[in-house]
Short mmCIF file of C-alpha atoms in Angstrom, two decimals:
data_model
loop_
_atom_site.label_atom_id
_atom_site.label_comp_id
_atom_site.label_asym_id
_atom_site.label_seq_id
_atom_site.Cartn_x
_atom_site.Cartn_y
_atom_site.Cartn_z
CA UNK A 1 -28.22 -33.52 -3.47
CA UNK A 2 -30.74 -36.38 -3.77
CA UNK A 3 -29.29 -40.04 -4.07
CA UNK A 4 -31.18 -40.25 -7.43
CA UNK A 5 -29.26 -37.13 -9.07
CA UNK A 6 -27.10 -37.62 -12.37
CA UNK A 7 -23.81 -37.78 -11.85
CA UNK A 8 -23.53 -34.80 -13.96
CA UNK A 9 -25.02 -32.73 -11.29
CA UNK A 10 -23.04 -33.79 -9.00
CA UNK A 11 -20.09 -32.95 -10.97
CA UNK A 12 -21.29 -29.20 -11.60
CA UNK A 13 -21.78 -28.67 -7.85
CA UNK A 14 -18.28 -29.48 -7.42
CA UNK A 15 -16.54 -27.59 -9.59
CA UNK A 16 -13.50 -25.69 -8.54
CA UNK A 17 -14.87 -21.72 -8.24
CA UNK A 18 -12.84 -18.66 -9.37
CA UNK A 19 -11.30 -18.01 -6.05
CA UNK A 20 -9.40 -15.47 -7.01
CA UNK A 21 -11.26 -13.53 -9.69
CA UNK A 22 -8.83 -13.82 -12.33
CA UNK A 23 -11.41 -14.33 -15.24
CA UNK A 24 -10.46 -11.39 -17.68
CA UNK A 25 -7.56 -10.31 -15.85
CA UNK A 26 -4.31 -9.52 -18.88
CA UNK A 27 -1.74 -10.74 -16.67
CA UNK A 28 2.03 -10.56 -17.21
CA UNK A 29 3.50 -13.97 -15.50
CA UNK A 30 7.00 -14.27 -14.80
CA UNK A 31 9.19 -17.54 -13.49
CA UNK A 32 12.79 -18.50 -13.24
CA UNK A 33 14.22 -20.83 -15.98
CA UNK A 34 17.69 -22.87 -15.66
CA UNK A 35 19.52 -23.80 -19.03
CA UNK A 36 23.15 -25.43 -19.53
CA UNK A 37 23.58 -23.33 -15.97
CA UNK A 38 22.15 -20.33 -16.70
CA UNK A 39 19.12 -18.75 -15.07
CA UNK A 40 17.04 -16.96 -16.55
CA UNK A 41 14.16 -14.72 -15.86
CA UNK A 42 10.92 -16.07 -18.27
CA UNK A 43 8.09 -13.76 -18.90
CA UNK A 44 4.50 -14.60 -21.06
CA UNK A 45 1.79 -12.06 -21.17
CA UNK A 46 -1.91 -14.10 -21.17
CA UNK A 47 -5.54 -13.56 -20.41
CA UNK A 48 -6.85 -15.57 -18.23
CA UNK A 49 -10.22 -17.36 -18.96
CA UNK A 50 -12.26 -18.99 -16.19
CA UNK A 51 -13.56 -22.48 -18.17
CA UNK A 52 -15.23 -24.62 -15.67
CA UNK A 53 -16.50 -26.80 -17.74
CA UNK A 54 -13.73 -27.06 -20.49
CA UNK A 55 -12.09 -30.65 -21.09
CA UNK A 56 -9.16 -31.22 -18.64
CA UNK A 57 -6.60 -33.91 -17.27
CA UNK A 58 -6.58 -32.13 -13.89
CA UNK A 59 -9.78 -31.19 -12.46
CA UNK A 60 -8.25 -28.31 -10.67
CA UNK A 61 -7.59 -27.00 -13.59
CA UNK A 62 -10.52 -24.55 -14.81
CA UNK A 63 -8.08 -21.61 -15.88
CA UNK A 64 -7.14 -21.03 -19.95
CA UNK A 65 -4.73 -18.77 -20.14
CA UNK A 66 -4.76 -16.90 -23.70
CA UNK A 67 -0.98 -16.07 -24.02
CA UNK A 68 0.33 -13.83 -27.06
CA UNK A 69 2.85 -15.18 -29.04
CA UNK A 70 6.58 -13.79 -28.65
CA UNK A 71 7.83 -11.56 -32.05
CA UNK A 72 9.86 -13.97 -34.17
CA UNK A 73 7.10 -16.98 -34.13
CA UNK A 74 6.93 -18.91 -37.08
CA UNK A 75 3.87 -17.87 -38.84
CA UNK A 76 2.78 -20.98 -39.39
CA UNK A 77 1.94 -20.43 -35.70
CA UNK A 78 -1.34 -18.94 -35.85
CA UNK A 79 -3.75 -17.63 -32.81
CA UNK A 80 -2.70 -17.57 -29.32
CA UNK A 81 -1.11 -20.31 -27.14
CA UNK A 82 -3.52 -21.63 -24.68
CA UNK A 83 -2.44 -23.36 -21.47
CA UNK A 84 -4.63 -25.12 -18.80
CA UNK A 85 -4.18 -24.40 -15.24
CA UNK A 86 -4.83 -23.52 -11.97
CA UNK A 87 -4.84 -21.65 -9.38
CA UNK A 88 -2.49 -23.58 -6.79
CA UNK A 89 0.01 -23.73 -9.48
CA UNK A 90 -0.36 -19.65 -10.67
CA UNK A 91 0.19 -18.45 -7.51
CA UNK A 92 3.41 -20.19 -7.36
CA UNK A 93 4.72 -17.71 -9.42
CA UNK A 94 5.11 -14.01 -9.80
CA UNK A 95 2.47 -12.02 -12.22
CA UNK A 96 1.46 -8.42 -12.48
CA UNK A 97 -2.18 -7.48 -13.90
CA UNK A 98 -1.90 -5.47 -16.67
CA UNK A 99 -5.43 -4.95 -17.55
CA UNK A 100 -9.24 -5.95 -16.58
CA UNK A 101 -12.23 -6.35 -18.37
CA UNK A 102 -13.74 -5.42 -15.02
CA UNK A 103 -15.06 -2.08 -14.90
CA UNK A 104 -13.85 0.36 -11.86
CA UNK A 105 -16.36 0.41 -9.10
CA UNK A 106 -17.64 3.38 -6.99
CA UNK A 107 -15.41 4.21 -4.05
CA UNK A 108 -18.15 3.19 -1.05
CA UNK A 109 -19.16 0.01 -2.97
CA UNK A 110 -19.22 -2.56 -0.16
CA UNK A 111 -17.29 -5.71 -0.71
CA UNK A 112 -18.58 -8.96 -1.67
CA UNK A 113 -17.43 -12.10 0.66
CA UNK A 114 -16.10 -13.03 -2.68
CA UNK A 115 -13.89 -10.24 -3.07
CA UNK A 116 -13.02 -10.62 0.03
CA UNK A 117 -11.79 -14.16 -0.29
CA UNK A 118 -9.89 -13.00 -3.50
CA UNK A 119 -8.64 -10.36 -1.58
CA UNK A 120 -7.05 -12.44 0.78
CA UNK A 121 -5.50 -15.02 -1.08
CA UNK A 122 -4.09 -12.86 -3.44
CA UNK A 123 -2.49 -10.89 -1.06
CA UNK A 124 -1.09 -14.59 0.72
CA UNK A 125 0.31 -15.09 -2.85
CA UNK A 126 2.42 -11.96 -3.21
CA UNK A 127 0.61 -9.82 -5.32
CA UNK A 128 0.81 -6.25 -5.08
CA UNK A 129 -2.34 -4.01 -4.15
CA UNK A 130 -2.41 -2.17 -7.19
CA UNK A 131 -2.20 -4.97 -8.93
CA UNK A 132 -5.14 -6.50 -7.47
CA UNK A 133 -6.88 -3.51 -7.62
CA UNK A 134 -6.86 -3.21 -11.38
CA UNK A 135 -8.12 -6.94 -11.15
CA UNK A 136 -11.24 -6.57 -9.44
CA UNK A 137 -11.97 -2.88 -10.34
CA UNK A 138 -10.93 -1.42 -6.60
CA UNK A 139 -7.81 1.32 -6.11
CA UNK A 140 -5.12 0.32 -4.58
CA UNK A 141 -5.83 2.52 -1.59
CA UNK A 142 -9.14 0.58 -1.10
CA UNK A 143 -7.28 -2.78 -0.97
CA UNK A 144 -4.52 -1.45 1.75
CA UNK A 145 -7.35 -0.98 3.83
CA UNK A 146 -8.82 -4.03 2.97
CA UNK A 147 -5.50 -5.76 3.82
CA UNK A 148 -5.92 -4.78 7.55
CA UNK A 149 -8.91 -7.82 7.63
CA UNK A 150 -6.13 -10.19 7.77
CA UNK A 151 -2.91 -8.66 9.51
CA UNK A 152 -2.69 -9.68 12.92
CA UNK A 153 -3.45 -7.31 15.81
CA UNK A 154 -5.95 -5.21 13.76
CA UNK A 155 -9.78 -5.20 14.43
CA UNK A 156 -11.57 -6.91 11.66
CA UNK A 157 -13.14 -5.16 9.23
CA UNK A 158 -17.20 -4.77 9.19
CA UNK A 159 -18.89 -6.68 6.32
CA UNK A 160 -21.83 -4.19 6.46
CA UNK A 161 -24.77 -6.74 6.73
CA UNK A 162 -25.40 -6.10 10.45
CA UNK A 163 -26.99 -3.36 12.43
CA UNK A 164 -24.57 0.17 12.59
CA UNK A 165 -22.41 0.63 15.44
CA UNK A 166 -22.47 4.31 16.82
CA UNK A 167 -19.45 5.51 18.32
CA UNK A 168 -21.23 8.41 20.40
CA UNK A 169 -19.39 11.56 19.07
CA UNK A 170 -21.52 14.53 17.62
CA UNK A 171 -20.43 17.53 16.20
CA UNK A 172 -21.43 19.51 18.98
CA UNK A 173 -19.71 17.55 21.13
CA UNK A 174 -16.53 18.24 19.20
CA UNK A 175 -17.56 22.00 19.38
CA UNK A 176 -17.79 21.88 22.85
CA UNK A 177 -14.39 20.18 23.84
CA UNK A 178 -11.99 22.05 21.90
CA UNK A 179 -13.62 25.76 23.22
CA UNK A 180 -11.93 24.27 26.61
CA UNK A 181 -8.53 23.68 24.49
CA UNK A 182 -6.04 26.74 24.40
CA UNK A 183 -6.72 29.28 21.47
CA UNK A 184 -9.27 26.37 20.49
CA UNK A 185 -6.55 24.17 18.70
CA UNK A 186 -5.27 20.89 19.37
CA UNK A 187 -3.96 17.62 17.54
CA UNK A 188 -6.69 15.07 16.72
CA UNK A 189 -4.94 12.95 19.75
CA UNK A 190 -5.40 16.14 22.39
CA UNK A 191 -8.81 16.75 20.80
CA UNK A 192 -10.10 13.50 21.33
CA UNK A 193 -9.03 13.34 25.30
CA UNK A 194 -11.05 16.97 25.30
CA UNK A 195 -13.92 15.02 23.87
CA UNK A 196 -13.82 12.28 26.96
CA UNK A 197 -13.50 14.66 29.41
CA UNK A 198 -16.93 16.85 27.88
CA UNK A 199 -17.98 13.83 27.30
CA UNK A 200 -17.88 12.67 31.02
CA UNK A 201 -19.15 16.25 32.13
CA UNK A 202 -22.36 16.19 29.60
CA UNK A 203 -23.35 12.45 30.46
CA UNK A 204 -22.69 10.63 26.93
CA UNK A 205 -21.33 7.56 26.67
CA UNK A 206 -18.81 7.03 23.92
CA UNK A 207 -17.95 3.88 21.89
CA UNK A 208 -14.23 2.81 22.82
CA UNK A 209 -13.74 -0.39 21.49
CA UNK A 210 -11.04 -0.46 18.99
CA UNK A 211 -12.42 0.41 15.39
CA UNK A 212 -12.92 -1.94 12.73
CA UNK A 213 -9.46 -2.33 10.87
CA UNK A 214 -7.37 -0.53 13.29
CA UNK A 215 -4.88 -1.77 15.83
CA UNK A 216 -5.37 0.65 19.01
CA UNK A 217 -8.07 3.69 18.14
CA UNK A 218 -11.42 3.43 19.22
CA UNK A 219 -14.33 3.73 17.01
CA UNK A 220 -14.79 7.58 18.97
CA UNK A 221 -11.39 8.30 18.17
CA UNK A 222 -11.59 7.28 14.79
CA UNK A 223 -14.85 9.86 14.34
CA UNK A 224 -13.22 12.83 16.04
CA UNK A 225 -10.40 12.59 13.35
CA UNK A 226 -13.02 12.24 10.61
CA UNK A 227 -14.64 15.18 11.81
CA UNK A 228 -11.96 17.24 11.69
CA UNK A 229 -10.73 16.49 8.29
CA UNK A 230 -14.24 16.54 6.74
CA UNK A 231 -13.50 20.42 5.36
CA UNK A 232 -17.33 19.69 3.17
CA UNK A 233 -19.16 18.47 6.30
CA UNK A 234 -17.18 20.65 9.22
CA UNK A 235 -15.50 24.00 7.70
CA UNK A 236 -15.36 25.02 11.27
CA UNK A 237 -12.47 22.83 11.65
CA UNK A 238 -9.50 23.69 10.07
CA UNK A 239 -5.76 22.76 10.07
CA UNK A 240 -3.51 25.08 10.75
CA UNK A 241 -0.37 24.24 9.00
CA UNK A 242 1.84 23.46 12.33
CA UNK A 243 2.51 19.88 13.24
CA UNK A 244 4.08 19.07 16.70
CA UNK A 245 4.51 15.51 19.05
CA UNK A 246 1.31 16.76 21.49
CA UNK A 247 1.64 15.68 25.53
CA UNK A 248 -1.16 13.73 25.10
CA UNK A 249 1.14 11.32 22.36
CA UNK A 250 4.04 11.18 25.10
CA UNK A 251 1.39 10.27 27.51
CA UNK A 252 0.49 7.10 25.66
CA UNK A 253 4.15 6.16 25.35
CA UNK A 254 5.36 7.68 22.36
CA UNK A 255 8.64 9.36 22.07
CA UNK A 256 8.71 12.80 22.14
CA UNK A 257 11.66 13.00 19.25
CA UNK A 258 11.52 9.57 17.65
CA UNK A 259 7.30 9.65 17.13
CA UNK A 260 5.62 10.70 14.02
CA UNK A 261 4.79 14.68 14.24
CA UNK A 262 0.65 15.37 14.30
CA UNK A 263 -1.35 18.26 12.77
CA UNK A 264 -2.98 21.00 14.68
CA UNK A 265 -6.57 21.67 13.89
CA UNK A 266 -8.15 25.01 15.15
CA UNK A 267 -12.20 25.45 15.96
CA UNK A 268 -13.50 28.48 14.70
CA UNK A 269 -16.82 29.57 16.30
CA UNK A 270 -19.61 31.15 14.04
CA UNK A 271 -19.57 35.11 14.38
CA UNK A 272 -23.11 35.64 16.26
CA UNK A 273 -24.83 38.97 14.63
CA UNK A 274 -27.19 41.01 16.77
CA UNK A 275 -30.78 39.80 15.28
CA UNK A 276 -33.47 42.44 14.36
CA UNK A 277 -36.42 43.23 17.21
CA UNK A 278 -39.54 42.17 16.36
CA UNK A 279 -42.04 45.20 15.61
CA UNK A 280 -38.75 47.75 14.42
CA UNK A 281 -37.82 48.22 10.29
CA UNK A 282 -35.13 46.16 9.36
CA UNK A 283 -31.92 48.48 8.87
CA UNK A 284 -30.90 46.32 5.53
CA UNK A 285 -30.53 49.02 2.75
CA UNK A 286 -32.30 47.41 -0.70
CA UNK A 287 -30.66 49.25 -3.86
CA UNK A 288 -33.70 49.53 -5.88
CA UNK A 289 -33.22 48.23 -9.53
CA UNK A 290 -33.72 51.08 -12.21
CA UNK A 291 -34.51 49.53 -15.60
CA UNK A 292 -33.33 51.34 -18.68
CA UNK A 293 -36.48 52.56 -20.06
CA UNK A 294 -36.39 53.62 -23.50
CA UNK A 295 -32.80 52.98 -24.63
CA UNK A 296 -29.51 55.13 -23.81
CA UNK A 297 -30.67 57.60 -26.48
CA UNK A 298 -33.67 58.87 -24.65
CA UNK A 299 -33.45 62.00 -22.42
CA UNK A 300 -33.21 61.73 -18.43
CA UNK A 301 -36.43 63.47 -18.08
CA UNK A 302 -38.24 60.69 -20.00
CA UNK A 303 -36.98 58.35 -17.93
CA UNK A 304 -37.82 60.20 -14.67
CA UNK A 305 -41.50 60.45 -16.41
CA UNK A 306 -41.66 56.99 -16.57
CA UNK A 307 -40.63 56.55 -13.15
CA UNK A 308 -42.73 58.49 -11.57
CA UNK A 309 -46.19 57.78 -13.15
CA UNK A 310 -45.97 56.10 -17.14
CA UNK A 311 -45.69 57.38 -20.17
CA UNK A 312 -47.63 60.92 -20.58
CA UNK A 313 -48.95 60.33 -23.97
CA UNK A 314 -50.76 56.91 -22.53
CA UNK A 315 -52.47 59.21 -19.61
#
């Protein structure tokens, strides 16, 4: 800012942003409320309204909250009551969102750092994922796995602005380690140490830093279980119904009766068909088509006139 800008400008710059992405969010707020003794659970249902530039004793406070009048108001009472406040003080206390004026967006819709942000401290101030969800127009399965971003021990998550990160495994590859797994079927955990060791045989290098938003898979591990739950991409891979603790599980440390049980997933090579020699007929037989000529009520001579050279009477 220059030294000559109005102080008007200056006070614009400044202002307090929506950190958490609240504006249009119905909200039901609830908070605890001692009389003569007695506590007592209080709850208001309210829009929230993001007002920046509304007149305000606090200048924190940039959030009007519409709330709807309880049944039994006078009706002298007209119109909502509006409160000023803010967000240090809401997130004191417990809220649910009820509804958004934000539409739903498409499932691979990469996230804005400001979602992000809102994301994150709306998650520090209790709110539920579906809840926050319905806020910002995400499922609540999309802000779980947003959630891993800040839990400690897990990878942080891509933002999607740099370069992609390969993590080395092909389908092929895939192909190729479980045809050295018995009857060609394995958990995703024995799978993936098949995949190292064709890996190590063919020459490829594979990606094994841990994944974004995981705590212990690598990025190759991560892509061999994609693969073989992709049924639209990979129908070669299948899962077989049976789930069992695999070696490869008690290898790593886990407990062979305590540890969560896997899925088997069985490889299913393509049936190879003898291919036709070049120069010989092909052996496919074509039904020819045989139109109906003339109708069902003409005779099945006519028809085997017309076949065979046209109609007579048109030489």
């Amino acid at each position: 800012m220059a030294p000559g800008a109005p102080a008007a400008a200056v006070v614009a710059e400044a202002e307090p942003d929506d950190v958490a992405m609240l504006d249009g969010n119905t909200i039901e707020v609830a908070w605890p409320q001692t009389r003569e003794c007695v506590t007592k659970m209080r709850k208001r249902v309210g829009t929230v309204r993001y007002r920046p530039k509304q007149q305000r004793n606090r200048f924190e406070n940039v959030y009007l909250i519409e709330f709807e009048r309880r049944p039994g108001t006078p009706r002298m009472a007209k119109g909502p009551r509006l409160r000023k406040t803010r967000w240090e003080k809401l997130r004191g206390r417990t809220y649910v969102v009820l509804r958004s004026a934000v539409l739903p967006k498409p499932a691979r819709t990469q996230y804005s750092p400001e979602e992000i942000e809102a994301v994150r401290v709306r998650l520090e101030a209790g709110e539920t994922q579906a809840s926050i969800g319905l806020g910002i127009g995400r499922t609540k399965n999309a802000i779980t796995g947003q959630s891993k971003r800040f839990l400690p021990g897990y990878a942080p998550l891509s933002t999607g602005d740099g370069p992609r990160v390969k993590s080395g495994v092909t389908v092929e590859l895939t192909e190729s380690a479980m045809l050295t797994l018995p009857e060609y079927e394995g958990t995703a955990v024995e799978v993936f140490e098949a995949v190292k060791r064709q890996a190590a045989t063919e020459g490829v290098a594979l990606n094994l830093e841990t994944a974004p938003g995981e705590r212990a898979r690598s990025r190759a591990e991560v892509t061999v279980k994609r693969l073989l739950t992709d049924r639209k991409r990979c129908p070669q891979f299948s899962a077989t119904g049976e789930k069992r603790v695999s070696d490869a599980q008690i290898d790593r440390g886990a407990k062979k009766y305590k540890s969560r049980k896997s899925p088997v997933y069985k490889y299913s090579p393509p049936i190879v068909t003898a291919e036709r020699e070049l120069g010989r007929p092909s052996t496919k037989r074509v039904r020819a088509h045989t139109p109906n000529v003339g109708g069902p009520k003409k005779s099945a001579r006519k028809t085997k006139e017309l076949l065979a050279g046209g109609d007579r009477r048109h030489g």
